[in-house]
Coordinates of C-alpha atoms in Angstrom, one line a residue:
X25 CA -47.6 -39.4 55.2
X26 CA -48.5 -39.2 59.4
X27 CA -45.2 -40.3 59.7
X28 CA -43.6 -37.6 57.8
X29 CA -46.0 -35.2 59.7
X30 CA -44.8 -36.6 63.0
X31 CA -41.6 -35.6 61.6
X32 CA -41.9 -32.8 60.9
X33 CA -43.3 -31.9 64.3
X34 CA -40.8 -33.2 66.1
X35 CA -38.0 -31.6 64.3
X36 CA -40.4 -28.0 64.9
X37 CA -40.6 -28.7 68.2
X38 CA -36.8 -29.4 69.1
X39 CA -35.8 -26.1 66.8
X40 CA -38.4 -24.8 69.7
X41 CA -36.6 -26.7 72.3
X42 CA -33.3 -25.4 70.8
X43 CA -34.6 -21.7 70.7
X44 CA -35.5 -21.5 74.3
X45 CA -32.0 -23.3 75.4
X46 CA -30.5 -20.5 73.2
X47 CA -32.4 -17.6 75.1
X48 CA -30.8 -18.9 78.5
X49 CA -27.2 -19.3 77.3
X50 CA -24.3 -17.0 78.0
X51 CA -24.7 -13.7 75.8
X52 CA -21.8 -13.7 74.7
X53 CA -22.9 -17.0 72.8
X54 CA -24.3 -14.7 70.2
X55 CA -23.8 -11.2 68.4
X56 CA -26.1 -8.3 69.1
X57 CA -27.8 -6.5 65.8
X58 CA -29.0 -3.1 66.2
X59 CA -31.0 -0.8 63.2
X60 CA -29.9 3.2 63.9
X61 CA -31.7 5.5 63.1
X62 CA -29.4 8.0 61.6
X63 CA -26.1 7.5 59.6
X64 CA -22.4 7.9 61.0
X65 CA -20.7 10.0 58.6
X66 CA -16.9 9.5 59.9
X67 CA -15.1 7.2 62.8
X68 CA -12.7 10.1 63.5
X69 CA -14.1 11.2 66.7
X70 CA -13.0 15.0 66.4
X71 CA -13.7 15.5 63.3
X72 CA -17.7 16.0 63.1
X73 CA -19.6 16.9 66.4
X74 CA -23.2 15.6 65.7
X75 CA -25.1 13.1 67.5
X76 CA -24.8 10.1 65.5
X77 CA -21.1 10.2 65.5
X78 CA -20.8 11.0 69.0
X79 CA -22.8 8.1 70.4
X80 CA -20.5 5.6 67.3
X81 CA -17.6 6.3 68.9
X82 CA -18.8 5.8 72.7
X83 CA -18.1 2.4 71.7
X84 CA -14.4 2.5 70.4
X85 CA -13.3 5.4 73.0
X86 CA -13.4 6.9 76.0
X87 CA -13.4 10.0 77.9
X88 CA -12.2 11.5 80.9
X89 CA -15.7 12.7 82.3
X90 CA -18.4 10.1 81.6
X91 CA -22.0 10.6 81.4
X92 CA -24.6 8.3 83.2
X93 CA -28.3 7.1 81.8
X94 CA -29.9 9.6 84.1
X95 CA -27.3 12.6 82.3
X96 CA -25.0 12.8 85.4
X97 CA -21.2 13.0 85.3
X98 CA -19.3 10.0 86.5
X99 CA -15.8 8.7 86.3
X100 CA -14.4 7.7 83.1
X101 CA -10.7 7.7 82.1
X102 CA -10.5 10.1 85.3
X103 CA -11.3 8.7 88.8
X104 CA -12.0 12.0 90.1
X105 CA -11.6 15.6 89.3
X106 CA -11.6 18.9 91.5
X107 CA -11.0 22.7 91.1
X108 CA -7.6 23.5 92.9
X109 CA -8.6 27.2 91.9
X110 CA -11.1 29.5 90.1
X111 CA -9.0 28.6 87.3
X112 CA -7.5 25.5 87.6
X113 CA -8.4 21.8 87.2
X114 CA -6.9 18.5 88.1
X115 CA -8.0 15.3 87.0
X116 CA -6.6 12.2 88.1
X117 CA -6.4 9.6 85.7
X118 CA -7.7 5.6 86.0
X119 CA -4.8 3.3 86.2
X120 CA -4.1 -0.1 84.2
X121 CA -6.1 1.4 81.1
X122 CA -5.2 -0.3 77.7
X123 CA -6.1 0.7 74.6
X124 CA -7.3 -1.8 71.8
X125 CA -3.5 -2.8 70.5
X126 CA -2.6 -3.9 74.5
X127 CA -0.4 0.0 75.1
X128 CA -1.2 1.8 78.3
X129 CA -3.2 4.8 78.0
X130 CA -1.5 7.6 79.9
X131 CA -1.3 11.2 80.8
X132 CA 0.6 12.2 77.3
X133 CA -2.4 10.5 75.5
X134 CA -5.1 12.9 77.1
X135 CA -3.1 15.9 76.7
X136 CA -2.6 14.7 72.4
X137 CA -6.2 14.3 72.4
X138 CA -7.1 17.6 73.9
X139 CA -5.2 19.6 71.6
X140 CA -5.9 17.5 68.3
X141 CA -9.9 19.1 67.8
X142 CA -8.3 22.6 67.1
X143 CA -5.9 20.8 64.2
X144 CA -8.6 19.7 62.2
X145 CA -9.3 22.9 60.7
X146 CA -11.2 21.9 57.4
X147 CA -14.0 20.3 60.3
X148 CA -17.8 21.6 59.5
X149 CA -18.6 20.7 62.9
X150 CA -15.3 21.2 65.4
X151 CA -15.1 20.0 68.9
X152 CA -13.3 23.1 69.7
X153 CA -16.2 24.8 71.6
X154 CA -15.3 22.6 74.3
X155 CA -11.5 22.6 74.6
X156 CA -11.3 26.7 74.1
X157 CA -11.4 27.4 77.5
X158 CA -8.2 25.4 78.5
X159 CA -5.3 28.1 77.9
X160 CA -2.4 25.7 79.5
X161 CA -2.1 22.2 80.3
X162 CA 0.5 20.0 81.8
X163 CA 1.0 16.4 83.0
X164 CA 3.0 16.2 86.6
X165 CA 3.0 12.4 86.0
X166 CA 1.7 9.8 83.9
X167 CA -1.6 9.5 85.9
X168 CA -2.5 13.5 87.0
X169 CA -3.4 16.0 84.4
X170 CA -3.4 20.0 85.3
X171 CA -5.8 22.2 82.9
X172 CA -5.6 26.1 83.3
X173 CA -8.6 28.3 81.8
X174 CA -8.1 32.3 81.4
X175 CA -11.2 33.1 83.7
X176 CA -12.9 31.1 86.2
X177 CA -15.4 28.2 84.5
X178 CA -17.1 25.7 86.5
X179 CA -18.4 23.5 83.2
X180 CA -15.0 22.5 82.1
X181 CA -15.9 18.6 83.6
X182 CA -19.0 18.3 81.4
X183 CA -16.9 20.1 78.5
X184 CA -14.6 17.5 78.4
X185 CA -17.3 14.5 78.6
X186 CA -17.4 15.3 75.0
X187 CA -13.9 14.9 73.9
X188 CA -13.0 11.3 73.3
X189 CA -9.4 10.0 73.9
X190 CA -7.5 8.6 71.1
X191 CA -4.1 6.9 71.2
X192 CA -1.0 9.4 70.6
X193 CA 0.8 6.5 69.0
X194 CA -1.9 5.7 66.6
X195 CA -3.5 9.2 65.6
X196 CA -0.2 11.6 65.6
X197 CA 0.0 11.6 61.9
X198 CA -3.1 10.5 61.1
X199 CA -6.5 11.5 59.1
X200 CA -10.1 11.5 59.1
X201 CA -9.6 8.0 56.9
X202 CA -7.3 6.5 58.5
X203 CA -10.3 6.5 61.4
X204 CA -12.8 5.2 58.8
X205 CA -10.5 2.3 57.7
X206 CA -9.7 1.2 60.9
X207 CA -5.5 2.1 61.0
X208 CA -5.9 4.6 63.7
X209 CA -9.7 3.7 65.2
X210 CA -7.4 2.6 68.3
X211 CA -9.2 3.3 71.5
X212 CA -10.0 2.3 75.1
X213 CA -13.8 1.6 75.1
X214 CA -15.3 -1.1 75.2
X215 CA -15.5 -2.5 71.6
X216 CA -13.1 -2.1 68.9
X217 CA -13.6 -1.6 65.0
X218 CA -13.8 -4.8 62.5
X219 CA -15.3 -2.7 59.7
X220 CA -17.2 0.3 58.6
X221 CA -19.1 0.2 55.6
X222 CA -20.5 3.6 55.1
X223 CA -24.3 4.0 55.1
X224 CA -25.0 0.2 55.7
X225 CA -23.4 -1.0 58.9
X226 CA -20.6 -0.9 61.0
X227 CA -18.9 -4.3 62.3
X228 CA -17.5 -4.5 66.1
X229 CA -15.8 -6.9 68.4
X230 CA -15.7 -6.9 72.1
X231 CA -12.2 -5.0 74.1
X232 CA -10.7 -7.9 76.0
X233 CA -8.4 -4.9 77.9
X234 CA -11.5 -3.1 78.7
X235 CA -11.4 -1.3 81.9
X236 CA -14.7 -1.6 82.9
X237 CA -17.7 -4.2 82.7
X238 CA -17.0 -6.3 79.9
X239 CA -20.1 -6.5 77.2
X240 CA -22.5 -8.8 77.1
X241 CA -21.6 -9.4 73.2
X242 CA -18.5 -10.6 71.5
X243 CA -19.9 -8.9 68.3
X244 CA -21.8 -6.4 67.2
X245 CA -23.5 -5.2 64.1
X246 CA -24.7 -2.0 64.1
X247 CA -26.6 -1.3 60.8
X248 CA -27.7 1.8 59.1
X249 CA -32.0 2.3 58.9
X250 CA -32.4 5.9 58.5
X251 CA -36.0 5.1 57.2
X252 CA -39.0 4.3 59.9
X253 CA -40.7 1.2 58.1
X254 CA -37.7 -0.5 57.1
X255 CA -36.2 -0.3 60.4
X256 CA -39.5 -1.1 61.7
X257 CA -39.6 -4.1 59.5
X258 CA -36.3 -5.3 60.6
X259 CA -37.0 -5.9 64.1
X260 CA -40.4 -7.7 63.0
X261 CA -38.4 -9.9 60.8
X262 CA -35.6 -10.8 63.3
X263 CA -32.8 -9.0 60.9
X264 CA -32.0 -7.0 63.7
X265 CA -32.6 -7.6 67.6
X266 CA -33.3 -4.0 68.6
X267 CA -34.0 -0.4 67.1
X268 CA -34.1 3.4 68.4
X269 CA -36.0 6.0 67.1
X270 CA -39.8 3.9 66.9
X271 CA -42.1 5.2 65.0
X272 CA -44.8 6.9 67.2
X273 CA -47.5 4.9 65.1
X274 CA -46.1 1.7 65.9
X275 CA -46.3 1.7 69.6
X276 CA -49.0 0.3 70.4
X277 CA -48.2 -2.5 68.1
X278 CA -44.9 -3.4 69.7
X279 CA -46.3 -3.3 73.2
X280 CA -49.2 -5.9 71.8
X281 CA -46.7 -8.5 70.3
X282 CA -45.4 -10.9 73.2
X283 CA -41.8 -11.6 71.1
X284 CA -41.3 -7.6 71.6
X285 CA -40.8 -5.0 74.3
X286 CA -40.1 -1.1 75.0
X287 CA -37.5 1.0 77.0
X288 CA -38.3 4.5 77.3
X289 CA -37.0 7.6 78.9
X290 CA -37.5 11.0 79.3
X291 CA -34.8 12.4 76.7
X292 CA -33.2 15.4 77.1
X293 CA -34.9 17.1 74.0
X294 CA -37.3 20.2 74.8
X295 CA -39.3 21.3 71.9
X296 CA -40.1 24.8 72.3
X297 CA -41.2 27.7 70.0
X298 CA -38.9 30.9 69.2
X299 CA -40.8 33.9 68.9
X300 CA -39.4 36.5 66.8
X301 CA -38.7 39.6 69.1
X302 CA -36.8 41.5 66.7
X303 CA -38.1 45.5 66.4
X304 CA -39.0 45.2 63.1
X305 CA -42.2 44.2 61.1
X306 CA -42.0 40.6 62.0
X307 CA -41.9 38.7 58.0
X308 CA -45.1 36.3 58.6
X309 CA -47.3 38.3 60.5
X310 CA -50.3 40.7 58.9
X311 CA -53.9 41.4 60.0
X312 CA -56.3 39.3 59.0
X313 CA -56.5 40.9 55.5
X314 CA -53.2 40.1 55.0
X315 CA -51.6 43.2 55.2
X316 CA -48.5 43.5 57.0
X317 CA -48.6 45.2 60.6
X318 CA -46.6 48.5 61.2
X319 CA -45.0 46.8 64.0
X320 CA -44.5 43.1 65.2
X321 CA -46.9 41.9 68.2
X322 CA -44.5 39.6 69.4
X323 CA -42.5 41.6 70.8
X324 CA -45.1 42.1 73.4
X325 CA -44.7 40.4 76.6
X326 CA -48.7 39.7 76.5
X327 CA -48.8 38.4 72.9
X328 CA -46.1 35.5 73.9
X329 CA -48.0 34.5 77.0
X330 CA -51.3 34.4 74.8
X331 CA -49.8 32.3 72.8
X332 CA -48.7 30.3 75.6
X333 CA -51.8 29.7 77.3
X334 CA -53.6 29.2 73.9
X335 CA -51.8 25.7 73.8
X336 CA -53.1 22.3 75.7
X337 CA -49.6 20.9 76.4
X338 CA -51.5 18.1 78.0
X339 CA -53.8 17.5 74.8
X340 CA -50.9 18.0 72.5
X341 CA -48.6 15.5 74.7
X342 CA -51.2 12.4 74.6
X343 CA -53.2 12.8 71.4
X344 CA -50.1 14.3 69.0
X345 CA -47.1 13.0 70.7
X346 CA -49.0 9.4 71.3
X347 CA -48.1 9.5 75.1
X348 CA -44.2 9.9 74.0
X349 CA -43.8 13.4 75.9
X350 CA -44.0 15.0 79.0
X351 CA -45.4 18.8 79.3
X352 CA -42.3 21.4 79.5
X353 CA -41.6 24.3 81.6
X354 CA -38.3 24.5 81.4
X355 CA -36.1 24.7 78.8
X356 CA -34.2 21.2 80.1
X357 CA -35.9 18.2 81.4
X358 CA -36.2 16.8 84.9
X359 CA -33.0 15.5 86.9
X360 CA -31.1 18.1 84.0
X361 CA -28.4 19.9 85.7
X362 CA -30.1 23.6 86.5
X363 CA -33.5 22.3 85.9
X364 CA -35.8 25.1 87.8
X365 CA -38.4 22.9 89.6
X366 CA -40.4 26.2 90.8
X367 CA -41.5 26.8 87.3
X368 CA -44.5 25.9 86.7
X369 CA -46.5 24.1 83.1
X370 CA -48.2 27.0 81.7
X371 CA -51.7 25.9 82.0
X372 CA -54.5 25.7 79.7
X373 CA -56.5 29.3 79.7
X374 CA -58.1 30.0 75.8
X375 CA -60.3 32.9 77.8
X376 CA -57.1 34.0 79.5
X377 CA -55.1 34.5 76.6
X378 CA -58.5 36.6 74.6
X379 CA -58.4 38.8 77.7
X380 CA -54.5 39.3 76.7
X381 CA -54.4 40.0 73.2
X382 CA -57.1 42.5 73.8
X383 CA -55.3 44.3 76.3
X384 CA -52.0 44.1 74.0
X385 CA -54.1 46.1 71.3
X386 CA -55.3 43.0 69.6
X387 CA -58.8 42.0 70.2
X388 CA -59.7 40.7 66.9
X389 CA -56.3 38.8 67.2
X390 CA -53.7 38.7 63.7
X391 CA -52.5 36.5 60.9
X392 CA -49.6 34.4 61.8
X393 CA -47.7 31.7 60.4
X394 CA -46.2 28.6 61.9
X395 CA -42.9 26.9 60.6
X396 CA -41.2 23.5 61.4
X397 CA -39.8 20.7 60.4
X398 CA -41.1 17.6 59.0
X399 CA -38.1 15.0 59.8
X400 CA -36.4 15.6 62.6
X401 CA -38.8 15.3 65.9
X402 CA -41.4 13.1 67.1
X403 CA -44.8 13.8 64.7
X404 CA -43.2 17.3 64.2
X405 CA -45.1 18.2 61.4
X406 CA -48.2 17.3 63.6
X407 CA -47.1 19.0 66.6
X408 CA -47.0 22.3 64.5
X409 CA -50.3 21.9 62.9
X410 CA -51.9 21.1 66.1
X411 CA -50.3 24.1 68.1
X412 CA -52.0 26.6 65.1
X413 CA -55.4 25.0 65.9
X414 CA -55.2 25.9 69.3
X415 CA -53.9 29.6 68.5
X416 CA -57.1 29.9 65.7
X417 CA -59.3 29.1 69.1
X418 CA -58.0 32.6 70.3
X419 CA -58.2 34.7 67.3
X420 CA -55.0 33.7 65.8
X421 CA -55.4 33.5 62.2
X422 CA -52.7 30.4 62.0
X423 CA -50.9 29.0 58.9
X424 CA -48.6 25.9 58.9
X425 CA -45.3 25.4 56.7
X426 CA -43.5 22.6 57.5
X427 CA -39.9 22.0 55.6
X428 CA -37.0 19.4 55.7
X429 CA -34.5 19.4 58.2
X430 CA -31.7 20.7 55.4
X431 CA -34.0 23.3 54.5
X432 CA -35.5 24.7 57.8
X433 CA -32.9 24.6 60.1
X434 CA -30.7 27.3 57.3
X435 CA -34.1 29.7 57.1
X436 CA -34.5 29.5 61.0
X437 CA -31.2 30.7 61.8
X438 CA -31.5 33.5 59.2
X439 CA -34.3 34.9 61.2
X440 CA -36.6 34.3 58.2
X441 CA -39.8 33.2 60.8
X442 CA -42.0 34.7 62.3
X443 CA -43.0 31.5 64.6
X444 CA -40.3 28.8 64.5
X445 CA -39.7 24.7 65.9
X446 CA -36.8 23.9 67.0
X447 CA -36.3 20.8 69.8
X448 CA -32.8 21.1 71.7
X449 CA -30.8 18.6 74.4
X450 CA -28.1 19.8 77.0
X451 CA -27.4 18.3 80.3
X452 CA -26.7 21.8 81.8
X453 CA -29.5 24.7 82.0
X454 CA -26.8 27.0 81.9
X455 CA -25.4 25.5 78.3
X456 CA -28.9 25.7 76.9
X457 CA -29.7 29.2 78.3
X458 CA -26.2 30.4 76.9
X459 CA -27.1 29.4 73.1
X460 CA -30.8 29.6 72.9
X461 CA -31.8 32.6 75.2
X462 CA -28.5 34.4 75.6
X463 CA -27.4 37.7 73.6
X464 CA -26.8 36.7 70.2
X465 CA -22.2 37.5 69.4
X466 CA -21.0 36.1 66.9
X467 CA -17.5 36.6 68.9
X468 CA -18.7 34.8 72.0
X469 CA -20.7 32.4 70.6
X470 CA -23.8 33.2 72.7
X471 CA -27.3 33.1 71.4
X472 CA -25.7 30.8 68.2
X473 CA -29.1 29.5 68.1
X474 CA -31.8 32.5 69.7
X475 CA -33.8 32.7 66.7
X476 CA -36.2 34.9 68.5
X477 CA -33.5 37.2 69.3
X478 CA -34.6 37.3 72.9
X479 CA -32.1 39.8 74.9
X480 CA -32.0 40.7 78.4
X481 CA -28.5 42.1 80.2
X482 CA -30.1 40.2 83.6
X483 CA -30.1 37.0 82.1
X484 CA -27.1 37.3 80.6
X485 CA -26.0 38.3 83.8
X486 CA -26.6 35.7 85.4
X487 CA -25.3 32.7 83.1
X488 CA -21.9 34.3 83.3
X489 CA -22.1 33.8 87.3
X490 CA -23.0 30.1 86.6
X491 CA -20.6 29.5 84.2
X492 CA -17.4 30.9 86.1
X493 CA -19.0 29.2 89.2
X494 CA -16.5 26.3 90.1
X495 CA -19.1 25.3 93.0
X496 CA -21.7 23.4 91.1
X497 CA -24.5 24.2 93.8
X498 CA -24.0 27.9 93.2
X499 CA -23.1 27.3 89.8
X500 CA -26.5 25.4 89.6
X501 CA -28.8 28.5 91.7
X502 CA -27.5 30.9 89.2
X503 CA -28.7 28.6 86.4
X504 CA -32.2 28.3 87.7
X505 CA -32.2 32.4 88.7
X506 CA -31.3 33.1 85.0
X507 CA -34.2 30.5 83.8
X508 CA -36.6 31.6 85.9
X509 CA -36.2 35.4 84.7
X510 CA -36.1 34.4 81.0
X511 CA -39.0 31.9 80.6
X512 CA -40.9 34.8 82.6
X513 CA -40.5 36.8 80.0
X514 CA -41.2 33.9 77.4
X515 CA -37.7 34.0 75.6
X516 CA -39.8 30.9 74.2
X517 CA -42.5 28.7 74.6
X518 CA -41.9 25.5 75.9
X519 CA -44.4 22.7 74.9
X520 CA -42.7 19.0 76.3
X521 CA -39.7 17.0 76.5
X522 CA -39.8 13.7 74.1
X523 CA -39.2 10.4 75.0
X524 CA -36.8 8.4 74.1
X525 CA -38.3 5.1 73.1
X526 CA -36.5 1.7 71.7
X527 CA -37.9 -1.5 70.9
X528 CA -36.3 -5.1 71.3
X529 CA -37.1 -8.8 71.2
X530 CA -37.9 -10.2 73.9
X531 CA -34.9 -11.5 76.5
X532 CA -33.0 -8.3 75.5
X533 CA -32.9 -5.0 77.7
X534 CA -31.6 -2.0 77.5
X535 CA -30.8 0.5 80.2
X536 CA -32.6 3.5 78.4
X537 CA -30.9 7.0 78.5
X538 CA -31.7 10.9 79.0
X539 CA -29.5 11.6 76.0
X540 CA -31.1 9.6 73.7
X541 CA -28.1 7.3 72.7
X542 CA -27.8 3.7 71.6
X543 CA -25.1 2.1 73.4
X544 CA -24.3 -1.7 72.4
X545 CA -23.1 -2.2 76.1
X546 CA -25.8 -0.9 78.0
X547 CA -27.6 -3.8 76.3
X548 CA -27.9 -7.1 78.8
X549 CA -29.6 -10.3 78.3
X550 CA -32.8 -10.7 80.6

């Protein structure tokens, strides 16, 4: 019996042994498993333009402009890129690119896949937003393409960082399913499909042509764990070797075991409250009594600064949020593109915002209610219940309704709230100003999600000037100008920027990013 015991404890201690050799050998010795956190509907990468799909097929293509951890533009299938005029572009394509099947990627390529978005017609989410401005296009040679736009627009490089490059050969008859089963997935980035098996994983294998640094993993398996405790329980059980999207709850456990570890990041993603502005009785606002008023508060400059200085941004940031958010001023995050750094966190004044309600006509304060989702953010649901306690500290008779994502987001844009959650990423100020703040037309496309029907012709104004502004530190001053005159006015209410945070075993990191996407090759053995 001690000798079977001895046994046994050699044969656990050279699995040990075996284990730690294993941790120090080449990475590409082993496959990488990842749990997402949200499904990929479709492999066709210009057929649905949501977040999920977007960072899929990062893996399997590329695109001209390329987006760095810290959200700056960078070379991708283009070298470089300048404004020859106000209304023309060259890029200047990366030689010696291959795409999966060993054919050269070239100049007729880029221009197939610029033009492909707008074919797709039957798309509920089209890609077209950010090829519309190109009104001609032409390809002098193989390796230079020119883009004309009808008026002057300086954001057509971070436009076209969203438009992924297929293969002509491949995709020029093809579907949406030929994508999904592989026949025309062909692209240049750095892995390439071996299967996609819809809401449990998809399968991928390393791009020997690969232009750039070669993974760290000749296979990867990137499974489907919409759910926080399973994919929690994943990574605890070693079915996977990393996760995005941690549970808040769960932090503090990770960062106690030794076999785990974080990478965070300030994401992108500013939560912020749109206060309906409309000149109507606003439709969840009465006095106290509940009767509605004859005319809604919030249109008052006063009343939306009360309410901003009701709320402890830093209280709500490290009790609510856990420590996974930073205090927002702006309506992008630090190191964004047309951040304003001159605009101060509204700070913490309960007395302050009394003083202001009475002077708006409302000393005894009103009836208001709150709405939000409850599974799309970070502790959303909490975030909106503790924002009304802090408004009932000032007189603001506060509800809470909290709905699911499918439900909220189609009331919201209705303008069915009074008081409404929404949490939105963009690497440009001027982009985010344009749809959340900017003039609601339905022609244009501004204000497509200015729920609070915020309008000023200044503002406005001044995004146009950044937008046509090929000069991106002009482009950039009119971007903070226009922020600084709207968040004056408190278009909305910031409250923080969310971090992104992902967990990993030990002798795996990840190089975390402001955009909040999982990226198999950004992972590196430690």
């Amino acid at each position: 019996m001690c000798r079977m015991q001895s046994r046994l404890k050699n044969i656990v201690a050279l699995a040990g042994l075996l284990l730690s050799l294993g941790a120090g050998l080449p990475a590409h010795a082993a496959a990488l498993r990842i749990g997402l956190a949200a499904d990929v509907s479709t492999l066709d990468p210009h057929y649905l333009n949501i977040a999920p799909n977007i960072a899929l097929a990062s893996h399997m293509f590329d695109t001209l402009v390329a987006v760095n951890p810290d959200g700056q533009l960078v070379p991708g299938l283009a070298v470089s890129w300048r404004a020859v005029d106000a209304t023309t572009w060259e890029f200047r394509l990366r030689s010696g690119v291959k795409f999966h099947d060993g054919t050269e990627l070239t100049a007729e390529d880029v221009l197939f896949s610029l033009d492909r978005p707008a074919t797709l017609v039957s798309s509920p989410g089209p890609f077209t937003s950010y090829t519309k401005q190109i009104v001609a296009k032409e390809a002098p040679d193989p390796h230079t393409i020119i883009l004309k736009t009808a008026r002057p627009y300086g954001p057509l490089p971070l436009d076209l960082s969203s438009i992924f490059i297929v293969s002509k050969k491949a995709a020029l008859h093809a579907k949406t399913a030929d994508f999904n089963s592989g026949k025309a997935a062909i692209g240049s980035g750095p892995f390439k499909l071996v299967q996609f098996l819809r809401g449990d994983r998809i399968e991928l294998a390393r791009n020997e042509f690969y232009w750039g640094e070669k993974p760290a993993w000749d296979k990867v398996s990137l499974r489907i764990l919409t759910s926080n405790a399973p994919r929690l329980a994943a990574l605890l059980a070693g079915d996977v070797d990393a996760i995005e999207g941690v549970p808040a709850a769960h932090i503090e456990r990770i960062k106690a075991d030794p076999n785990l570890h974080l990478e965070q990041k300030v994401s992108w993603r500013t939560l912020f409250w749109h206060l309906d502005q409309s000149d109507r009785p606003s439709p969840f606002i009465t006095d106290k009594a509940g009767k509605p008023l004859p005319r809604n508060p919030l249109r008052d400059i006063r009343v939306r600064q009360a309410i901003s200085r009701a709320i402890d941004r830093q209280a709500l940031v490290s009790r609510t949020m856990e420590g996974l958010a930073l205090p927002a001023s702006n309506l992008v995050a630090p190191g964004i593109f047309g951040h304003n750094p001159d605009l101060p966190v509204e700070k913490y004044d309960p007395e302050g915002a009394k003083k202001l309600l009475t002077q708006a006509g409302y000393p005894d304060g009103f009836a208001l209610m709150l709405h939000g989702p409850n599974n799309r953010y970070i502790n959303d649901a909490a975030v909106v219940q503790t924002v009304a306690q802090f408004l009932n500290r000032v007189g603001i008779a506060t509800r809470v309704q909290t709905l699911p994502l499918s439900v909220y987001f189609g009331k919201a844009r209705n303008g069915e709230f009074s008081a409404a959650l929404l949490g939105w990423g963009s690497l440009a100020g001027d982009f985010a100003l344009r749809t959340v703040v900017g003039t609601s037309n339905p022609q244009t496309g501004w204000g497509s999600w200015n729920w609070g029907k915020y309008s000023n012709p200044a503002v406005d104004d001044l995004v146009r000037h950044a937008l046509s502004s090929v000069e991106p530190a002009q482009r950039e001053e009119f971007a903070r100008d226009a922020a600084g005159i709207a968040l004056g006015e408190y278009a909305v209410v910031p409250l923080h920027h969310q971090y992104a945070t992902w967990a990993m075993r030990k002798g795996l990191k990840y190089t975390a990013r402001t955009d909040e996407f999982t990226f198999a090759h950004l992972f590196h053995p430690q």
